[in-house]
PDB file of C-alpha atoms in Angstrom:
ATOM      1  CA  UNK A   1      18.449 -40.353  20.060  1.00 60.00           C
ATOM      2  CA  UNK A   2      17.225 -43.398  17.617  1.00 67.00           C
ATOM      3  CA  UNK A   3      18.707 -41.535  15.197  1.00 72.00           C
ATOM      4  CA  UNK A   4      22.172 -41.466  16.608  1.00 75.00           C
ATOM      5  CA  UNK A   5      21.864 -45.413  17.360  1.00 70.00           C
ATOM      6  CA  UNK A   6      21.217 -45.955  14.062  1.00 78.00           C
ATOM      7  CA  UNK A   7      24.243 -43.678  12.884  1.00 78.00           C
ATOM      8  CA  UNK A   8      26.447 -45.510  15.348  1.00 77.00           C
ATOM      9  CA  UNK A   9      25.634 -48.856  14.637  1.00 74.00           C
ATOM     10  CA  UNK A  10      26.208 -48.328  10.809  1.00 82.00           C
ATOM     11  CA  UNK A  11      29.711 -47.309  11.521  1.00 81.00           C
ATOM     12  CA  UNK A  12      30.479 -50.280  13.755  1.00 77.00           C
ATOM     13  CA  UNK A  13      29.222 -52.569  10.968  1.00 81.00           C
ATOM     14  CA  UNK A  14      31.475 -50.858   8.451  1.00 82.00           C
ATOM     15  CA  UNK A  15      34.550 -51.436  11.077  1.00 80.00           C
ATOM     16  CA  UNK A  16      33.541 -54.777  11.656  1.00 79.00           C
ATOM     17  CA  UNK A  17      33.928 -55.414   7.900  1.00 83.00           C
ATOM     18  CA  UNK A  18      37.521 -54.176   8.011  1.00 83.00           C
ATOM     19  CA  UNK A  19      38.626 -55.552  11.153  1.00 76.00           C
ATOM     20  CA  UNK A  20      41.036 -58.546  11.263  1.00 78.00           C
ATOM     21  CA  UNK A  21      42.350 -59.322  14.285  1.00 80.00           C
ATOM     22  CA  UNK A  22      39.181 -61.634  16.473  1.00 82.00           C
ATOM     23  CA  UNK A  23      39.802 -59.607  19.901  1.00 81.00           C
ATOM     24  CA  UNK A  24      38.802 -56.197  17.907  1.00 81.00           C
ATOM     25  CA  UNK A  25      35.925 -58.236  16.079  1.00 80.00           C
ATOM     26  CA  UNK A  26      35.061 -59.824  19.346  1.00 83.00           C
ATOM     27  CA  UNK A  27      34.725 -56.096  20.966  1.00 85.00           C
ATOM     28  CA  UNK A  28      32.621 -54.605  17.833  1.00 83.00           C
ATOM     29  CA  UNK A  29      30.241 -57.379  18.079  1.00 85.00           C
ATOM     30  CA  UNK A  30      29.736 -56.968  21.464  1.00 84.00           C
ATOM     31  CA  UNK A  31      29.133 -53.233  21.213  1.00 85.00           C
ATOM     32  CA  UNK A  32      26.851 -54.053  17.933  1.00 82.00           C
ATOM     33  CA  UNK A  33      24.669 -56.291  20.064  1.00 83.00           C
ATOM     34  CA  UNK A  34      24.584 -53.572  22.838  1.00 84.00           C
ATOM     35  CA  UNK A  35      23.582 -50.894  20.509  1.00 77.00           C
ATOM     36  CA  UNK A  36      20.878 -53.299  18.821  1.00 81.00           C
ATOM     37  CA  UNK A  37      19.076 -53.798  22.020  1.00 80.00           C
ATOM     38  CA  UNK A  38      18.849 -50.057  22.682  1.00 77.00           C
ATOM     39  CA  UNK A  39      17.253 -49.625  19.784  1.00 73.00           C
ATOM     40  CA  UNK A  40      14.875 -52.104  19.823  1.00 74.00           C
ATOM     41  CA  UNK A  41      13.822 -50.584  23.160  1.00 70.00           C
ATOM     42  CA  UNK A  42      13.348 -47.050  21.919  1.00 65.00           C
ATOM     43  CA  UNK A  43      11.371 -48.639  18.723  1.00 61.00           C
ATOM     44  CA  UNK A  44      12.466 -47.169  14.846  1.00 60.00           C
ATOM     45  CA  UNK A  45      13.604 -43.666  14.526  1.00 55.00           C
ATOM     46  CA  UNK A  46      10.613 -41.210  13.403  1.00 60.00           C
ATOM     47  CA  UNK A  47      10.927 -40.299  10.107  1.00 62.00           C
ATOM     48  CA  UNK A  48      10.434 -36.405   9.756  1.00 63.00           C
ATOM     49  CA  UNK A  49       7.475 -35.078   7.802  1.00 65.00           C
ATOM     50  CA  UNK A  50       7.842 -31.790   5.769  1.00 66.00           C
ATOM     51  CA  UNK A  51       5.756 -28.807   7.580  1.00 62.00           C
ATOM     52  CA  UNK A  52       2.436 -28.299   5.517  1.00 63.00           C
ATOM     53  CA  UNK A  53       2.696 -24.914   4.060  1.00 59.00           C
ATOM     54  CA  UNK A  54      -0.843 -23.263   4.107  1.00 55.00           C
ATOM     55  CA  UNK A  55      -1.934 -21.935   0.820  1.00 55.00           C
ATOM     56  CA  UNK A  56      -4.663 -19.460   1.354  1.00 57.00           C
ATOM     57  CA  UNK A  57      -5.603 -18.500  -1.918  1.00 70.00           C
ATOM     58  CA  UNK A  58      -5.815 -14.643  -2.649  1.00 84.00           C
ATOM     59  CA  UNK A  59      -9.399 -13.153  -2.000  1.00 87.00           C
ATOM     60  CA  UNK A  60     -10.630 -11.434  -5.312  1.00 94.00           C
ATOM     61  CA  UNK A  61     -13.238  -8.419  -4.494  1.00 95.00           C
ATOM     62  CA  UNK A  62     -15.641  -6.430  -6.464  1.00 95.00           C
ATOM     63  CA  UNK A  63     -15.298  -2.784  -6.318  1.00 95.00           C
ATOM     64  CA  UNK A  64     -18.340  -0.661  -5.224  1.00 94.00           C
ATOM     65  CA  UNK A  65     -18.544   2.462  -7.439  1.00 90.00           C
ATOM     66  CA  UNK A  66     -22.245   3.564  -6.709  1.00 93.00           C
ATOM     67  CA  UNK A  67     -23.041   5.522  -3.718  1.00 95.00           C
ATOM     68  CA  UNK A  68     -24.494   8.585  -2.076  1.00 95.00           C
ATOM     69  CA  UNK A  69     -23.013  10.989   0.729  1.00 95.00           C
ATOM     70  CA  UNK A  70     -24.329  13.635   2.793  1.00 95.00           C
ATOM     71  CA  UNK A  71     -22.797  15.577   5.694  1.00 95.00           C
ATOM     72  CA  UNK A  72     -23.671  17.679   8.703  1.00 95.00           C
ATOM     73  CA  UNK A  73     -20.822  19.789  10.885  1.00 95.00           C
ATOM     74  CA  UNK A  74     -19.210  17.133  12.785  1.00 96.00           C
ATOM     75  CA  UNK A  75     -19.299  13.813  10.275  1.00 96.00           C
ATOM     76  CA  UNK A  76     -19.795  12.280   6.802  1.00 96.00           C
ATOM     77  CA  UNK A  77     -22.521   9.519   5.901  1.00 96.00           C
ATOM     78  CA  UNK A  78     -21.723   7.399   3.028  1.00 96.00           C
ATOM     79  CA  UNK A  79     -24.646   5.283   1.617  1.00 97.00           C
ATOM     80  CA  UNK A  80     -23.883   1.966   0.084  1.00 96.00           C
ATOM     81  CA  UNK A  81     -26.787  -0.061  -1.364  1.00 95.00           C
ATOM     82  CA  UNK A  82     -25.577  -3.904  -0.492  1.00 95.00           C
ATOM     83  CA  UNK A  83     -27.906  -6.571   0.886  1.00 94.00           C
ATOM     84  CA  UNK A  84     -26.792  -9.534   2.898  1.00 93.00           C
ATOM     85  CA  UNK A  85     -24.075  -8.066   4.862  1.00 95.00           C
ATOM     86  CA  UNK A  86     -22.731  -9.598   7.705  1.00 94.00           C
ATOM     87  CA  UNK A  87     -21.561  -7.738  10.258  1.00 91.00           C
ATOM     88  CA  UNK A  88     -18.784 -10.526  11.706  1.00 93.00           C
ATOM     89  CA  UNK A  89     -17.892 -10.733   7.971  1.00 93.00           C
ATOM     90  CA  UNK A  90     -16.955  -7.332   7.619  1.00 94.00           C
ATOM     91  CA  UNK A  91     -13.434  -5.720   7.898  1.00 95.00           C
ATOM     92  CA  UNK A  92     -12.935  -1.907   7.988  1.00 96.00           C
ATOM     93  CA  UNK A  93      -9.859  -0.293   8.340  1.00 96.00           C
ATOM     94  CA  UNK A  94     -10.011   3.976   9.196  1.00 97.00           C
ATOM     95  CA  UNK A  95      -6.759   6.167   8.845  1.00 96.00           C
ATOM     96  CA  UNK A  96      -6.601   9.990   9.023  1.00 96.00           C
ATOM     97  CA  UNK A  97      -6.974  10.616   4.957  1.00 95.00           C
ATOM     98  CA  UNK A  98      -8.217   7.338   3.829  1.00 96.00           C
ATOM     99  CA  UNK A  99     -10.368   4.033   4.561  1.00 97.00           C
ATOM    100  CA  UNK A 100     -10.728   0.567   3.389  1.00 96.00           C
ATOM    101  CA  UNK A 101     -14.350  -1.521   3.971  1.00 96.00           C
ATOM    102  CA  UNK A 102     -14.307  -5.273   2.534  1.00 96.00           C
ATOM    103  CA  UNK A 103     -17.612  -7.076   2.937  1.00 96.00           C
ATOM    104  CA  UNK A 104     -16.869 -11.002   2.722  1.00 95.00           C
ATOM    105  CA  UNK A 105     -19.177 -13.607   1.780  1.00 94.00           C
ATOM    106  CA  UNK A 106     -22.089 -11.405   0.566  1.00 95.00           C
ATOM    107  CA  UNK A 107     -24.623 -13.798  -1.511  1.00 91.00           C
ATOM    108  CA  UNK A 108     -20.983 -15.576  -2.073  1.00 92.00           C
ATOM    109  CA  UNK A 109     -19.092 -12.669  -3.527  1.00 94.00           C
ATOM    110  CA  UNK A 110     -16.719 -10.180  -1.881  1.00 96.00           C
ATOM    111  CA  UNK A 111     -17.154  -6.581  -1.902  1.00 96.00           C
ATOM    112  CA  UNK A 112     -14.923  -3.470  -1.185  1.00 96.00           C
ATOM    113  CA  UNK A 113     -15.201   0.417  -1.144  1.00 96.00           C
ATOM    114  CA  UNK A 114     -12.353   2.201  -0.308  1.00 95.00           C
ATOM    115  CA  UNK A 115     -11.278   5.715  -0.714  1.00 93.00           C
ATOM    116  CA  UNK A 116      -6.843   6.163  -0.921  1.00 93.00           C
ATOM    117  CA  UNK A 117      -7.491  10.348  -0.051  1.00 94.00           C
ATOM    118  CA  UNK A 118     -10.094  12.088   1.207  1.00 95.00           C
ATOM    119  CA  UNK A 119     -11.014  15.675   1.037  1.00 93.00           C
ATOM    120  CA  UNK A 120     -10.385  16.207   4.498  1.00 94.00           C
ATOM    121  CA  UNK A 121      -8.722  14.331   7.632  1.00 96.00           C
ATOM    122  CA  UNK A 122     -10.943  12.081   9.926  1.00 96.00           C
ATOM    123  CA  UNK A 123     -10.792  10.602  13.335  1.00 96.00           C
ATOM    124  CA  UNK A 124     -10.006   7.048  12.539  1.00 96.00           C
ATOM    125  CA  UNK A 125     -11.185   6.176  16.333  1.00 96.00           C
ATOM    126  CA  UNK A 126     -14.646   7.265  16.171  1.00 96.00           C
ATOM    127  CA  UNK A 127     -15.501   6.439  12.284  1.00 96.00           C
ATOM    128  CA  UNK A 128     -17.710   3.332  11.912  1.00 96.00           C
ATOM    129  CA  UNK A 129     -19.539   1.168   9.576  1.00 96.00           C
ATOM    130  CA  UNK A 130     -23.516   0.533  10.699  1.00 95.00           C
ATOM    131  CA  UNK A 131     -24.994  -2.631   8.864  1.00 95.00           C
ATOM    132  CA  UNK A 132     -28.665  -2.113   7.689  1.00 93.00           C
ATOM    133  CA  UNK A 133     -30.758  -4.834   6.129  1.00 92.00           C
ATOM    134  CA  UNK A 134     -30.278  -3.566   2.393  1.00 94.00           C
ATOM    135  CA  UNK A 135     -27.517  -0.704   2.772  1.00 95.00           C
ATOM    136  CA  UNK A 136     -24.502  -0.113   4.942  1.00 96.00           C
ATOM    137  CA  UNK A 137     -23.566   3.400   5.974  1.00 96.00           C
ATOM    138  CA  UNK A 138     -20.098   4.342   6.754  1.00 96.00           C
ATOM    139  CA  UNK A 139     -19.727   7.193   9.117  1.00 96.00           C
ATOM    140  CA  UNK A 140     -16.633   9.281   9.056  1.00 97.00           C
ATOM    141  CA  UNK A 141     -16.057  11.690  12.125  1.00 97.00           C
ATOM    142  CA  UNK A 142     -14.496  14.855  11.078  1.00 96.00           C
ATOM    143  CA  UNK A 143     -11.188  16.216  12.517  1.00 96.00           C
ATOM    144  CA  UNK A 144     -12.288  19.755  12.217  1.00 95.00           C
ATOM    145  CA  UNK A 145     -16.020  20.856  11.872  1.00 93.00           C
ATOM    146  CA  UNK A 146     -16.883  22.473   8.967  1.00 93.00           C
ATOM    147  CA  UNK A 147     -17.816  21.908   5.338  1.00 94.00           C
ATOM    148  CA  UNK A 148     -16.376  19.482   2.903  1.00 94.00           C
ATOM    149  CA  UNK A 149     -16.650  20.749  -0.979  1.00 91.00           C
ATOM    150  CA  UNK A 150     -16.087  16.899  -1.967  1.00 92.00           C
ATOM    151  CA  UNK A 151     -15.535  13.696  -0.413  1.00 93.00           C
ATOM    152  CA  UNK A 152     -12.565  12.676  -2.139  1.00 91.00           C
ATOM    153  CA  UNK A 153      -9.791  14.647  -2.765  1.00 89.00           C
ATOM    154  CA  UNK A 154      -9.025  16.006  -5.973  1.00 81.00           C
ATOM    155  CA  UNK A 155      -6.224  18.246  -7.414  1.00 70.00           C
ATOM    156  CA  UNK A 156      -7.046  21.377  -8.969  1.00 60.00           C
ATOM    157  CA  UNK A 157      -5.480  21.115 -12.529  1.00 51.00           C
ATOM    158  CA  UNK A 158      -6.365  24.726 -12.861  1.00 49.00           C
ATOM    159  CA  UNK A 159      -4.071  25.680 -10.210  1.00 52.00           C
ATOM    160  CA  UNK A 160      -1.168  28.504 -11.201  1.00 51.00           C
ATOM    161  CA  UNK A 161       2.232  27.820 -11.557  1.00 51.00           C
ATOM    162  CA  UNK A 162       3.757  28.422  -8.581  1.00 50.00           C
ATOM    163  CA  UNK A 163       7.247  29.490 -10.160  1.00 50.00           C
ATOM    164  CA  UNK A 164       5.492  32.369 -12.045  1.00 46.00           C
ATOM    165  CA  UNK A 165       3.736  33.656  -8.660  1.00 52.00           C
ATOM    166  CA  UNK A 166       6.928  33.869  -6.733  1.00 51.00           C
ATOM    167  CA  UNK A 167       8.693  35.807 -10.066  1.00 56.00           C
ATOM    168  CA  UNK A 168       6.055  37.936 -11.158  1.00 54.00           C
ATOM    169  CA  UNK A 169       8.578  38.906 -14.599  1.00 57.00           C
ATOM    170  CA  UNK A 170       7.949  35.339 -15.679  1.00 60.00           C
ATOM    171  CA  UNK A 171       4.663  36.090 -17.014  1.00 58.00           C
ATOM    172  CA  UNK A 172       5.579  39.245 -19.004  1.00 62.00           C
ATOM    173  CA  UNK A 173       8.531  37.222 -20.006  1.00 64.00           C
ATOM    174  CA  UNK A 174       6.059  34.821 -21.674  1.00 65.00           C
ATOM    175  CA  UNK A 175       3.799  37.472 -23.297  1.00 66.00           C
ATOM    176  CA  UNK A 176       7.303  39.087 -24.762  1.00 64.00           C
ATOM    177  CA  UNK A 177       8.181  35.965 -26.655  1.00 69.00           C
ATOM    178  CA  UNK A 178       4.489  35.327 -27.938  1.00 66.00           C
ATOM    179  CA  UNK A 179       4.602  38.792 -29.125  1.00 67.00           C
ATOM    180  CA  UNK A 180       8.164  38.245 -30.739  1.00 66.00           C
ATOM    181  CA  UNK A 181       7.293  35.381 -32.583  1.00 68.00           C
ATOM    182  CA  UNK A 182       4.140  36.653 -34.159  1.00 66.00           C
ATOM    183  CA  UNK A 183       5.051  40.253 -34.887  1.00 67.00           C
ATOM    184  CA  UNK A 184       6.448  41.800 -37.858  1.00 73.00           C
ATOM    185  CA  UNK A 185      10.117  43.073 -38.105  1.00 75.00           C
ATOM    186  CA  UNK A 186       9.834  46.593 -36.282  1.00 76.00           C
ATOM    187  CA  UNK A 187       8.130  44.749 -32.985  1.00 72.00           C
ATOM    188  CA  UNK A 188      10.860  42.024 -32.901  1.00 72.00           C
ATOM    189  CA  UNK A 189      13.681  44.766 -32.988  1.00 76.00           C
ATOM    190  CA  UNK A 190      11.841  46.374 -30.308  1.00 76.00           C
ATOM    191  CA  UNK A 191      11.066  43.685 -28.269  1.00 72.00           C
ATOM    192  CA  UNK A 192      14.526  42.178 -28.639  1.00 74.00           C
ATOM    193  CA  UNK A 193      15.939  46.017 -27.184  1.00 73.00           C
ATOM    194  CA  UNK A 194      13.706  45.268 -24.570  1.00 70.00           C
ATOM    195  CA  UNK A 195      14.557  42.232 -23.505  1.00 65.00           C
ATOM    196  CA  UNK A 196      18.248  42.853 -23.996  1.00 70.00           C
ATOM    197  CA  UNK A 197      18.054  46.048 -21.650  1.00 67.00           C
ATOM    198  CA  UNK A 198      15.671  43.825 -18.700  1.00 62.00           C
ATOM    199  CA  UNK A 199      18.325  40.997 -18.623  1.00 60.00           C
ATOM    200  CA  UNK A 200      21.341  43.561 -18.383  1.00 61.00           C
ATOM    201  CA  UNK A 201      19.018  45.627 -15.564  1.00 57.00           C
ATOM    202  CA  UNK A 202      19.012  48.528 -17.145  1.00 54.00           C
ATOM    203  CA  UNK A 203      15.041  48.534 -17.128  1.00 52.00           C
ATOM    204  CA  UNK A 204      12.875  47.165 -14.376  1.00 48.00           C
ATOM    205  CA  UNK A 205       9.940  47.009 -16.963  1.00 52.00           C
ATOM    206  CA  UNK A 206      10.926  45.262 -20.422  1.00 49.00           C
ATOM    207  CA  UNK A 207       7.898  47.000 -22.237  1.00 51.00           C
ATOM    208  CA  UNK A 208       8.595  50.004 -20.759  1.00 52.00           C
ATOM    209  CA  UNK A 209       8.643  52.666 -23.817  1.00 51.00           C
ATOM    210  CA  UNK A 210       6.764  50.007 -26.103  1.00 49.00           C
ATOM    211  CA  UNK A 211       3.722  51.996 -27.892  1.00 52.00           C
TER     212      UNK A 211
END
């Protein structure tokens, strides 16, 4: 309201500066006087202050890499040596295949222990962290009872090529290529003929007839 009065007063004063007829000037002065009284009653227009943006600095964490673990048929226990952990300053997030535990303000430092991909599925609602005087114990309850071969999921690098499993001929063709590259002229002619017959469908076994 006060801001609108100030704008009205400014515009009326501009009109008064260009008005020439005494009656018009008198009307404008009267209106200016009325608005000035209203403006004084309401007080000065408040000056808007910019909103303060909270700038909370990102926390730095030290990754905990040293731990031990054991298991029974229903749960996995992870032991981490860390002294000075306060239960109220700890943050734990459990998901079906992962977990992330953060320890804040432990002797002035922040620590973190996480597993982005567990070996097996867990029950997040039952999993928890126990704080001991000199260590913490992360308890993961298994979704399915049984023995875990490892804590973390590890991709089997020796996993056979699935395409070759689907196509038994692929392994034989690779063998023929190696034999062709390393063989003499007679072997190359024999393999070339067997290869051609196999591609044309004359024989199901490209090595048939080869001594």
